[in-house]
Short mmCIF file of C-alpha atoms in Angstrom, two decimals:
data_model
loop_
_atom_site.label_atom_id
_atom_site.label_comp_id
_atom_site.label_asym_id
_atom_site.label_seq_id
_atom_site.Cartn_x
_atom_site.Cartn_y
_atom_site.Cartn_z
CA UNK A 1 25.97 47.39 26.51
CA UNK A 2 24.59 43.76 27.81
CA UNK A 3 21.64 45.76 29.10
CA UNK A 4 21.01 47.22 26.06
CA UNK A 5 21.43 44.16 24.13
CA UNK A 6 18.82 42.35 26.72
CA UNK A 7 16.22 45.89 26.20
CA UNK A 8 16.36 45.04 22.58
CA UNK A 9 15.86 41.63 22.39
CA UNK A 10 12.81 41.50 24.88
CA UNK A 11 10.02 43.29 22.28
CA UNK A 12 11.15 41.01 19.87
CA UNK A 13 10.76 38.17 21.99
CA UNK A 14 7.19 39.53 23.16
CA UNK A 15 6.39 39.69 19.57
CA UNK A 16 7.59 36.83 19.14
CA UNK A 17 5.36 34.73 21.22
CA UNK A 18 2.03 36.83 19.98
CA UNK A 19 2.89 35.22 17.06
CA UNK A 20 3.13 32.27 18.11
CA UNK A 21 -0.03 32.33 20.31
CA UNK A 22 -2.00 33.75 17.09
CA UNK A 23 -1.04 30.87 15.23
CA UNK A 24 -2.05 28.39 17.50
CA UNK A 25 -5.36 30.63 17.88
CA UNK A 26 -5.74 30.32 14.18
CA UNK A 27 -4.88 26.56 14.53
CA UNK A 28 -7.91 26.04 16.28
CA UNK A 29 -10.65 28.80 14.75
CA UNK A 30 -9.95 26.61 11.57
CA UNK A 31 -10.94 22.55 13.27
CA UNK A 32 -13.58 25.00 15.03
CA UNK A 33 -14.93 26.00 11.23
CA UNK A 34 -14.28 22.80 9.98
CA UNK A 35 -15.98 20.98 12.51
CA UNK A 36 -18.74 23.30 12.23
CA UNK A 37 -19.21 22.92 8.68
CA UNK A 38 -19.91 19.03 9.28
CA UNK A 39 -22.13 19.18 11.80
CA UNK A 40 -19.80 17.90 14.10
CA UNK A 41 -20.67 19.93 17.52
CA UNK A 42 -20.46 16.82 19.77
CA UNK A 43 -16.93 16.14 18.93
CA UNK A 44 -14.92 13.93 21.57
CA UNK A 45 -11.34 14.04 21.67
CA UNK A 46 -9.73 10.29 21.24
CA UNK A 47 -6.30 10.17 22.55
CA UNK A 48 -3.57 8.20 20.30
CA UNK A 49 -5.75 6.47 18.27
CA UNK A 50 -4.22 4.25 16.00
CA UNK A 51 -4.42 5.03 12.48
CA UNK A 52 -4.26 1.88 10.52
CA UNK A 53 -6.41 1.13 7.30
CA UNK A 54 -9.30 -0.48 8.94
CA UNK A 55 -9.46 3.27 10.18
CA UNK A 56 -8.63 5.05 6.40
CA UNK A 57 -11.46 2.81 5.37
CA UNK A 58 -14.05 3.95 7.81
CA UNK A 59 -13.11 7.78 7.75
CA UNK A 60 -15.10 10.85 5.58
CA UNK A 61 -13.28 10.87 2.48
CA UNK A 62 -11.99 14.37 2.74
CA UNK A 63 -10.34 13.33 6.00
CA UNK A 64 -8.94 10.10 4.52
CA UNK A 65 -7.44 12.25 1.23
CA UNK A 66 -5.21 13.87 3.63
CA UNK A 67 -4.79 11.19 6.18
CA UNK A 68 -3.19 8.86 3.58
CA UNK A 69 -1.10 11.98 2.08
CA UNK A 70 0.46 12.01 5.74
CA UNK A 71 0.72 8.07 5.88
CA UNK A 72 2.85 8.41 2.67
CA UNK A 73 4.69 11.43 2.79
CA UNK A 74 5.50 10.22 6.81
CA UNK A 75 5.96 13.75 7.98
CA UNK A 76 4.63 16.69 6.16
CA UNK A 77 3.37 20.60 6.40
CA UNK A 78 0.19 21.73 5.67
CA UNK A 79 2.08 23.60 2.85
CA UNK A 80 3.17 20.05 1.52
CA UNK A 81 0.15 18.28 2.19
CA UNK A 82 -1.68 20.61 0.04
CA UNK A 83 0.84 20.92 -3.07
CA UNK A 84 -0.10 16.87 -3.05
CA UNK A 85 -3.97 16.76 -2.62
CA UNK A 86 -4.25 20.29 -4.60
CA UNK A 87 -6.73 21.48 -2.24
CA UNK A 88 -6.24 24.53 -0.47
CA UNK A 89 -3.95 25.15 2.28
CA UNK A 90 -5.94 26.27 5.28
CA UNK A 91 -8.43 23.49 4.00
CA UNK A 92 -5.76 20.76 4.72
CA UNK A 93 -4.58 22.77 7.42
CA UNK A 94 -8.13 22.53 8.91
CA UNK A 95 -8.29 19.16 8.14
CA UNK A 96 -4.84 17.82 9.49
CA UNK A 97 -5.54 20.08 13.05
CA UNK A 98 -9.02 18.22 13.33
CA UNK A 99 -6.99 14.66 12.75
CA UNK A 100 -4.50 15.80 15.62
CA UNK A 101 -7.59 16.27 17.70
CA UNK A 102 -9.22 12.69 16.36
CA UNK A 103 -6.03 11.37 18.10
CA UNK A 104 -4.68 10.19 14.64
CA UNK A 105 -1.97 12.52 13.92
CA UNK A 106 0.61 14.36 16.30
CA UNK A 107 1.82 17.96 15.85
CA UNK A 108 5.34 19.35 16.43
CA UNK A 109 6.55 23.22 15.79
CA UNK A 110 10.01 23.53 14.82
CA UNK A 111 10.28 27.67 14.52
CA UNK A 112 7.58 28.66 11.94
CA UNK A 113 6.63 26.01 10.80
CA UNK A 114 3.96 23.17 11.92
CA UNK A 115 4.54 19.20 11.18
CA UNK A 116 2.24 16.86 10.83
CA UNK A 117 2.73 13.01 11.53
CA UNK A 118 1.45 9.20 13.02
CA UNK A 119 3.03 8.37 15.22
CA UNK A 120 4.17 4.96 14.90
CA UNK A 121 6.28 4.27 17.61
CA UNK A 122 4.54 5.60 21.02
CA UNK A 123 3.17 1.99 22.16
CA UNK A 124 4.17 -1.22 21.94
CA UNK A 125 1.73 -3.33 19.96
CA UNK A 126 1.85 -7.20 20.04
CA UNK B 1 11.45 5.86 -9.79
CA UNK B 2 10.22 1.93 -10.23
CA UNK B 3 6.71 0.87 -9.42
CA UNK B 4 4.72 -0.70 -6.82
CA UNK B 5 2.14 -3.47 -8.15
CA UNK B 6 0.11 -4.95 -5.16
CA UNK B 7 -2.05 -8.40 -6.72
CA UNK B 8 -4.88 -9.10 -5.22
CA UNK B 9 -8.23 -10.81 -5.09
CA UNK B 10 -11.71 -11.14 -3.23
CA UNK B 11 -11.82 -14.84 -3.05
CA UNK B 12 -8.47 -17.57 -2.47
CA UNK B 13 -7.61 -19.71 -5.54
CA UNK B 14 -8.22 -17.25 -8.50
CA UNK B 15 -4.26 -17.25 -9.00
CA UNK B 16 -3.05 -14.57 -7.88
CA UNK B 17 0.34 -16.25 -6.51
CA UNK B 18 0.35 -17.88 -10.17
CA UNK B 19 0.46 -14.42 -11.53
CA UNK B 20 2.37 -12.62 -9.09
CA UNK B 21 5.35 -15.00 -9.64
CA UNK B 22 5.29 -15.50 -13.28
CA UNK B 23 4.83 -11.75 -13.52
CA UNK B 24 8.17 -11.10 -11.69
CA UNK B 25 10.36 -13.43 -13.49
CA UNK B 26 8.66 -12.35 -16.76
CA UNK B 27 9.54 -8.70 -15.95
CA UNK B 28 13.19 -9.61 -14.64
CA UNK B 29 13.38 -11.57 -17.51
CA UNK B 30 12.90 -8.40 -19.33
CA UNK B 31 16.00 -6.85 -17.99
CA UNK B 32 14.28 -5.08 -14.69
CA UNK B 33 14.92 -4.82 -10.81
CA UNK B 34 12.18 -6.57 -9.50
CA UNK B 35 11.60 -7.78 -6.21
CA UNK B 36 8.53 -10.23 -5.21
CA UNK B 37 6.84 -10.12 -1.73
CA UNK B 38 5.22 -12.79 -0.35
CA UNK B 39 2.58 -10.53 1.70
CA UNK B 40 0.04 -13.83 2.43
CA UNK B 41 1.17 -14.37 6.05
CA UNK B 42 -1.99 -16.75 6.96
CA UNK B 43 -1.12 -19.17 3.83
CA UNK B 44 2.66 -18.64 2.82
CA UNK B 45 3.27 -20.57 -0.33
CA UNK B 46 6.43 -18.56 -2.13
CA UNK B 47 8.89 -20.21 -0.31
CA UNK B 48 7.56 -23.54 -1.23
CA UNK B 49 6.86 -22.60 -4.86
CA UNK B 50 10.30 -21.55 -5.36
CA UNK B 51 12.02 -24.66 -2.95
CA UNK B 52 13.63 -22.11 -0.97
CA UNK B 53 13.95 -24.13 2.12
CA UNK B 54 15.60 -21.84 4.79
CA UNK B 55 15.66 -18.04 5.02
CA UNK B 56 18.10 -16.12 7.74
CA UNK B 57 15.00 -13.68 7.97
CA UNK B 58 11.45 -13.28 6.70
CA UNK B 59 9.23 -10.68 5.93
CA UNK B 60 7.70 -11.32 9.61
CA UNK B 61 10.58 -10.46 10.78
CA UNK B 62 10.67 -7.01 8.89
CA UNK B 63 7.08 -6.08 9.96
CA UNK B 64 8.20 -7.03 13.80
CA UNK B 65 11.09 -4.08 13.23
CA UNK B 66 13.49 -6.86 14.18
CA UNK B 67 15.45 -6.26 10.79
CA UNK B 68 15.76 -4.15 8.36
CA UNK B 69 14.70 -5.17 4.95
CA UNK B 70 17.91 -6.06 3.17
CA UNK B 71 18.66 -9.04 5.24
CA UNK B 72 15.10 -10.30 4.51
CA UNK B 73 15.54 -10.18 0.65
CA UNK B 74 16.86 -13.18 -1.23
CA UNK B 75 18.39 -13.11 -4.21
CA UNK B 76 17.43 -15.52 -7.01
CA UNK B 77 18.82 -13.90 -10.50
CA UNK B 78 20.72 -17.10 -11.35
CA UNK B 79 17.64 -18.34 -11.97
CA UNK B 80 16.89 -16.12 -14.84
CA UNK B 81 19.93 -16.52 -16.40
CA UNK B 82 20.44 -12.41 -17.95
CA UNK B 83 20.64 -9.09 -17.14
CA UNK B 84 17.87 -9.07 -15.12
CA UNK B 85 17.63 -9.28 -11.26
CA UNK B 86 15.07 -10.94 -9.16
CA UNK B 87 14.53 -10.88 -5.30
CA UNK B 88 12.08 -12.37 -3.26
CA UNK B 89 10.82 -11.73 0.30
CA UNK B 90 9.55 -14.68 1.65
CA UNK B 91 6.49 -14.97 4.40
CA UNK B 92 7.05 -17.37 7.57
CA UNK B 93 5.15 -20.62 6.53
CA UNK B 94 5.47 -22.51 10.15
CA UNK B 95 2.32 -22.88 12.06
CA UNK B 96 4.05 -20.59 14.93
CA UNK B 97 4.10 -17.33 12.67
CA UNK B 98 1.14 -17.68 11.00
CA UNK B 99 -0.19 -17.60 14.72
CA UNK B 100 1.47 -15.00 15.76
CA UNK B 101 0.62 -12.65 12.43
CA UNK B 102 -2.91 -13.48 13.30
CA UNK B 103 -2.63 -12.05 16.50
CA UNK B 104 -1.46 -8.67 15.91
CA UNK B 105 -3.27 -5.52 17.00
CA UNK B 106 -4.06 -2.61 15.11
CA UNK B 107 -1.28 -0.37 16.70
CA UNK B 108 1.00 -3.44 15.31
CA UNK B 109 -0.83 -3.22 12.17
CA UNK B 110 -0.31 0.68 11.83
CA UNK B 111 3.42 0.56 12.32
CA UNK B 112 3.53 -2.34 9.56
CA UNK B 113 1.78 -0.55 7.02
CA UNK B 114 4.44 2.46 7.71
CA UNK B 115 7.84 -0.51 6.95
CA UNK B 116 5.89 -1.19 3.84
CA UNK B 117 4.90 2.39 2.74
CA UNK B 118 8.99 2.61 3.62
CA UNK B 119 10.02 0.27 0.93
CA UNK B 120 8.91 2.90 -1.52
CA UNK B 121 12.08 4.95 -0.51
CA UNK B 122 14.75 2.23 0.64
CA UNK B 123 13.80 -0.24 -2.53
CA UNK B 124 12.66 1.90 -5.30
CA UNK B 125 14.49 5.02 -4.25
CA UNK B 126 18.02 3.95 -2.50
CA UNK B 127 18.59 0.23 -4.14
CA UNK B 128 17.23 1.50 -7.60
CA UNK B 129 14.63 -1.37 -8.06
CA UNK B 130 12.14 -1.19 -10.61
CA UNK B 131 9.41 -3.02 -9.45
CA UNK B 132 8.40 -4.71 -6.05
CA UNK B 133 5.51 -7.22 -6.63
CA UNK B 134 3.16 -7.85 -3.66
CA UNK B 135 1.38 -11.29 -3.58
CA UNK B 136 -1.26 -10.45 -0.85
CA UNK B 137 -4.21 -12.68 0.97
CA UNK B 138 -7.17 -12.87 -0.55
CA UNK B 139 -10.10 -10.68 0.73
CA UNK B 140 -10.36 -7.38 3.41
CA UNK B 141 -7.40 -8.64 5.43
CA UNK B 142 -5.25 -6.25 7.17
CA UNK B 143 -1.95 -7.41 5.63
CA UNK B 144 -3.60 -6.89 1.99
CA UNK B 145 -4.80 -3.65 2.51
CA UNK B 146 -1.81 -2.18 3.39
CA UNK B 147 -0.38 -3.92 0.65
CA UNK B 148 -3.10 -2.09 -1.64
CA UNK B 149 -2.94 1.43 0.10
CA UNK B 150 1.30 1.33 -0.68
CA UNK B 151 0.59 0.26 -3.93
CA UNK B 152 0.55 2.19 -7.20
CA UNK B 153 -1.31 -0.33 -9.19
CA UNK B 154 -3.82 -2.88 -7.88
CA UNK B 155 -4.07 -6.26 -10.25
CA UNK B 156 -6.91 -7.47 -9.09
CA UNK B 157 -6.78 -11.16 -10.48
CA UNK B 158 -10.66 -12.63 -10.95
CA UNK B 159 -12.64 -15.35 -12.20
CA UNK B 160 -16.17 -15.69 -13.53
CA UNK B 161 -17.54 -17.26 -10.91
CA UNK B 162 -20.41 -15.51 -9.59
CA UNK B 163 -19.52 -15.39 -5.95
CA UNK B 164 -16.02 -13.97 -7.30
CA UNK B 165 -17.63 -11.41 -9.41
CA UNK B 166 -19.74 -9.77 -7.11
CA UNK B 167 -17.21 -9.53 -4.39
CA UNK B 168 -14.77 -8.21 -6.86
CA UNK B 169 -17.45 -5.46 -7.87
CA UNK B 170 -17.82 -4.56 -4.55
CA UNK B 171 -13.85 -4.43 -3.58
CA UNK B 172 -13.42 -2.30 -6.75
CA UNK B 173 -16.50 0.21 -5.08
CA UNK B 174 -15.75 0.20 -1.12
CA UNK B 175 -11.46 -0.71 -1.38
CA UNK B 176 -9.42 0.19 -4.18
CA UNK B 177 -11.99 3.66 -4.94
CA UNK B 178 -11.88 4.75 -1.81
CA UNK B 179 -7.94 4.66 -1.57
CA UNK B 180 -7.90 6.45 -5.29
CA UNK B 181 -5.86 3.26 -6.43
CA UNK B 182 -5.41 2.56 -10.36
CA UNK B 183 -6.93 -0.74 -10.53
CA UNK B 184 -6.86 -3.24 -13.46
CA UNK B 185 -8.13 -6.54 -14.06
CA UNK B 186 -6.95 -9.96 -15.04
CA UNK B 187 -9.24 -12.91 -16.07
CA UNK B 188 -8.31 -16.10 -14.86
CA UNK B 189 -9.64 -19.58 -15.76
CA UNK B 190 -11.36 -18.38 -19.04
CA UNK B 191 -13.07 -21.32 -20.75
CA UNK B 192 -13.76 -19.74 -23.61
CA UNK B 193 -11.46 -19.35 -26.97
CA UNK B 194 -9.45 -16.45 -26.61
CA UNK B 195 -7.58 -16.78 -29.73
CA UNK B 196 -10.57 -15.42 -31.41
CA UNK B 197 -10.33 -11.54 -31.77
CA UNK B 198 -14.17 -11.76 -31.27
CA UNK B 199 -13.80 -13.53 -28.59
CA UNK B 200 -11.49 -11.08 -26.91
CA UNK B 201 -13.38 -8.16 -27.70
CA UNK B 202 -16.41 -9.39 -26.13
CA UNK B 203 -14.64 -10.03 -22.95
CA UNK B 204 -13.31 -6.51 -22.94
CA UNK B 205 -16.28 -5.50 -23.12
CA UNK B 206 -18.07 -7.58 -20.59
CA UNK B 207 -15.29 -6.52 -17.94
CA UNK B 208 -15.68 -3.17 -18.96
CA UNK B 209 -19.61 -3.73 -18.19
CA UNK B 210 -19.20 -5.69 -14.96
CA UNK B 211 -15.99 -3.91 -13.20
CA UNK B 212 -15.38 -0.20 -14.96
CA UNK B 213 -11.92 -0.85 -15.04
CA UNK B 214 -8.94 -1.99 -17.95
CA UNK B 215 -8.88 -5.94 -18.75
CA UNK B 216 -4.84 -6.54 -17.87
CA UNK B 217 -5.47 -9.64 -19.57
CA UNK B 218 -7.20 -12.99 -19.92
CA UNK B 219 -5.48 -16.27 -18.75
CA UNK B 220 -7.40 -19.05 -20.09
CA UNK B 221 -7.68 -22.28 -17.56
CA UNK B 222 -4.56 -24.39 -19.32
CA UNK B 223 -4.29 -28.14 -18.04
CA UNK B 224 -0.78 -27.66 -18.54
CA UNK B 225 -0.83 -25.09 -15.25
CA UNK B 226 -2.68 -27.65 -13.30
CA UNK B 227 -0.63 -30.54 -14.52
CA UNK B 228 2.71 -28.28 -13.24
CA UNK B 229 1.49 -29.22 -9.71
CA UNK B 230 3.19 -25.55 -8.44
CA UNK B 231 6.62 -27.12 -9.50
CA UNK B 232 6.69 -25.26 -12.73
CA UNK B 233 7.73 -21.38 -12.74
CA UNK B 234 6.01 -20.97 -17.10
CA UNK B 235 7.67 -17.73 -17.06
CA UNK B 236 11.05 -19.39 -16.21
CA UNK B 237 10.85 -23.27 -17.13
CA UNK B 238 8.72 -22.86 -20.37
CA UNK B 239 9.44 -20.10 -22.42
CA UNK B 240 7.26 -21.00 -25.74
CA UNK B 241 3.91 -22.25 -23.60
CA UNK B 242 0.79 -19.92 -24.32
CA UNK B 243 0.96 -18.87 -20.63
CA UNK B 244 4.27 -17.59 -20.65
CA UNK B 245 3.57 -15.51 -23.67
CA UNK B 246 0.37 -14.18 -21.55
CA UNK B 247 2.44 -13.35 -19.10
CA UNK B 248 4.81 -11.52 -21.69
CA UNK B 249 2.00 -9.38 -22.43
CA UNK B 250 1.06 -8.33 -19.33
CA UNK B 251 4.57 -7.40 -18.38
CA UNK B 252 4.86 -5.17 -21.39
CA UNK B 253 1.20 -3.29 -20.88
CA UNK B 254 2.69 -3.00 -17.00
CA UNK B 255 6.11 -1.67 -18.55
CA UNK B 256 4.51 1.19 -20.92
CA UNK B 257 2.69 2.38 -18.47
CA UNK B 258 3.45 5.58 -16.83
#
C-alpha cells in the first residue's frame, strides 16, 4: 500500500518540478525580451544594490512605476503589482524579474506564486 | 484612510515650517487626527518652536530602528483646547545628531524611507489618524525625498524670488513628476494686495503660467509673522489675525479633497 502510495505520488512530483522549471524558464525569456526591447544587450548584473530614491530618481520611468509600487506595497506579486500600475501582467512581471537582476529587488516562491520585495534589512548601514 | 501631506521647498526660508505648523493645529483645530513630523534633520526647529524641551525619543531614533514610532510621538492636544488631537514628532536638534544624520549611507537611507512609507499603515491605518504633516529640508535632500515619495500631496511652499522660482519649476519637472505626486502650490511673502479679487485672479493665473499646478493659497508677507519672533503658533494664539484665517482656508481646500 506505502509503495503504491510512493508510485503515485512520484509523477506528480516530476510534474511538479517541470512546472516549476518552466516558470522560472518563462521568468527569464521575459527580462530576456524586455531587455531586448531596450537595447540593453550589455547588461551587468549588480548584486544588492540599494534602492533608495537617489536611485528611483535616476531609473527609466517604466522601471521606476513599478519600483515605487514595490517600495509601497513592501511585498507584492506581479499579479498585484499590475492591478496597481494597470499595466499588464507579464509587462510588470518582465519588469520586476529585470529589477531582481539590477540587484534592486529580491525574489522568493512560496508554492505558485512569486514575491517581489527590497530588501531592507540584509546589511547594516551606518 | 487619512492623508499624507509632505511640505516642501527648493530654497530654506520660504516658510515652510510656518505653514507646516499652523497647518496642523488649524486642521486639529478642525476636529482631525493629525500628527506633525519634523523631517528637517540638518536644521531641527519644531522642538524649539513649540518649547518642547526634552523628548524620551526622536524621530532619529525611529529612522535608526531603535524604536518604534509610538514612543517617538508627543502628544500636544491640550494645546488646542477641543475635540481635536495633535501629535508631533520631533527631529534631534543637538549638534551630535545632526552629524550623525549627515552621515548616513544610502543602504541607511533605503531602510528609512521603508519606516516612513510604514507610517502609512501603523498611523493612518492602525491608530486611525487623519493626517500626518511632514515639514521636510529644503532642496534634493535625501530625508525630503523620501518624505515626498511617501507622500500623497506635495505643498510645495514658494516665493517670487527669482532664484526660488526657477528652482521650484524645475523640482515640479525632474522631482515631484517623476514620482507621479499631486503637487500644489502656496505663495509666500506676497507683497501685493490680495484682498483684491483682481488681484487674486491674476496670481492664479501667473502660477498657473509659471508652475502648471493649483495655487493652495497666497500668504501675504504680514509684519505681524515677523514681529512673532517664532514664539507665536497664529493658528493657535491668534484666532481672528488674517493669517490664521489663511491658514483656515487652506485646511478646508486640503479637507475636501479626495
Amino acid at each position: 500500500m506505502a509503495e503504491k502510495e510512493v508510485l503515485g505520488r512520484k509523477p506528480l512530483l516530476v510534474l511538479e518540478k517541470i512546472r516549476e522549471n518552466l516558470e522560472r524558464l518563462n521568468d527569464k525569456m521575459e527580462v530576456m525580451i524586455e531587455l531586448q526591447k531596450h537595447g540593453r544587450k550589455d547588461f551587468q548584473p549588480l548584486p544588492d544594490a540599494p534602492l533608495d530614491v537617489m536611485t528611483l530618481l535616476s531609473m527609466p520611468d517604466h522601471l521606476r512605476k513599478t519600483a515605487m509600487t514595490v517600495c509601497r506595497l513592501g511585498r507584492a506579486t506581479a499579479d498585484e503589482i499590475s492591478q496597481q500600475t494597470t499595466r499588464a501582467r507579464a509587462v510588470e512581471s518582465a519588469y520586476l524579474n529585470q529589477l531582481v537582476i539590477m540587484g534592486y529587488l529580491k525574489k522568493e516562491r512560496k508554492g505558485r506564486k512569486a514575491y517581489f520585495y527590497v530588501d531592507r534589512e540584509s546589511k547594516e548601514g551606518t | 484612510m487619512g492623508k499624507i501631506i509632505a511640505v516642501h521647498s527648493y530654497k530654506g526660508g520660504t516658510g515652510k515650517t510656518l505653514v507646516s505648523l499652523n497647518l496642523a493645529a488649524t486642521l486639529a483645530k478642525r476636529g482631525k487626527k493629525v500628527c506633525l513630523f519634523d523631517l528637517d534633520f540638518r536644521a531641527p526647529s519644531l522642538s524649539t518652536l513649540l518649547k518642547v524641551e526634552k523628548a524620551g525619543f526622536w524621530l532619529n531614533d525611529y529612522l535608526n530602528g531603535t524604536c518604534e514610532i509610538d514612543r517617538v510621538l508627543l502628544d500636544l492636544s491640550d494645546r488646542i483646547g477641543n475635540s481635536g488631537k495633535l501629535f508631533v514628532a520631533l527631529a534631534n536638534p543637538t549638534t551630535e545628531a545632526i552629524r550623525d544624520m549627515t552621515a548616513k549611507d544610502r543602504k541607511w537611507e533605503m531602510r528609512a524611507l521603508g519606516r516612513i512609507l510604514a507610517l502609512r499603515n501603523s498611523l493612518l491605518g492602525d491608530k486611525g489618524f487623519d493626517y500626518l504633516i511632514f515639514d521636510t529640508s529644503p532642496g534634493l535632500q535625501y530625508s525630503s525625498i523620501n518624505a515626498v515619495v511617501s507622500a500623497d500631496l506635495v505643498v510645495v511652499a514658494t516665493t517670487f524670488d527669482r532664484s526660488d522660482v526657477d528652482g521650484t519649476r524645475r523640482m515640479l519637472r525632474e522631482l515631484y513628476d517623476l514620482f507621479e505626486k499631486k503637487t500644489e502650490v502656496v505663495l509666500n511673502k506676497v507683497l501685493y494686495d490680495v484682498s483684491s479679487t483682481s488681484g487674486m485672479g491674476q496670481m492664479q493665473a501667473k502660477v498657473k503660467d509659471l508652475y502648471q499646478v493649483p495655487l493652495l493659497g497666497i500668504i501675504p508677507c504680514f509684519c505681524d509673522v515677523l514681529r512673532g519672533e517664532g514664539n507665536i503658533v497664529f493658528a493657535q494664539d491668534k484666532p481672528e489675525h488674517p493669517f490664521t484665517k489663511i491658514l483656515d482656508g487652506i485646511a478646508s481646500k486640503i479637507d475636501g479633497m479626495s
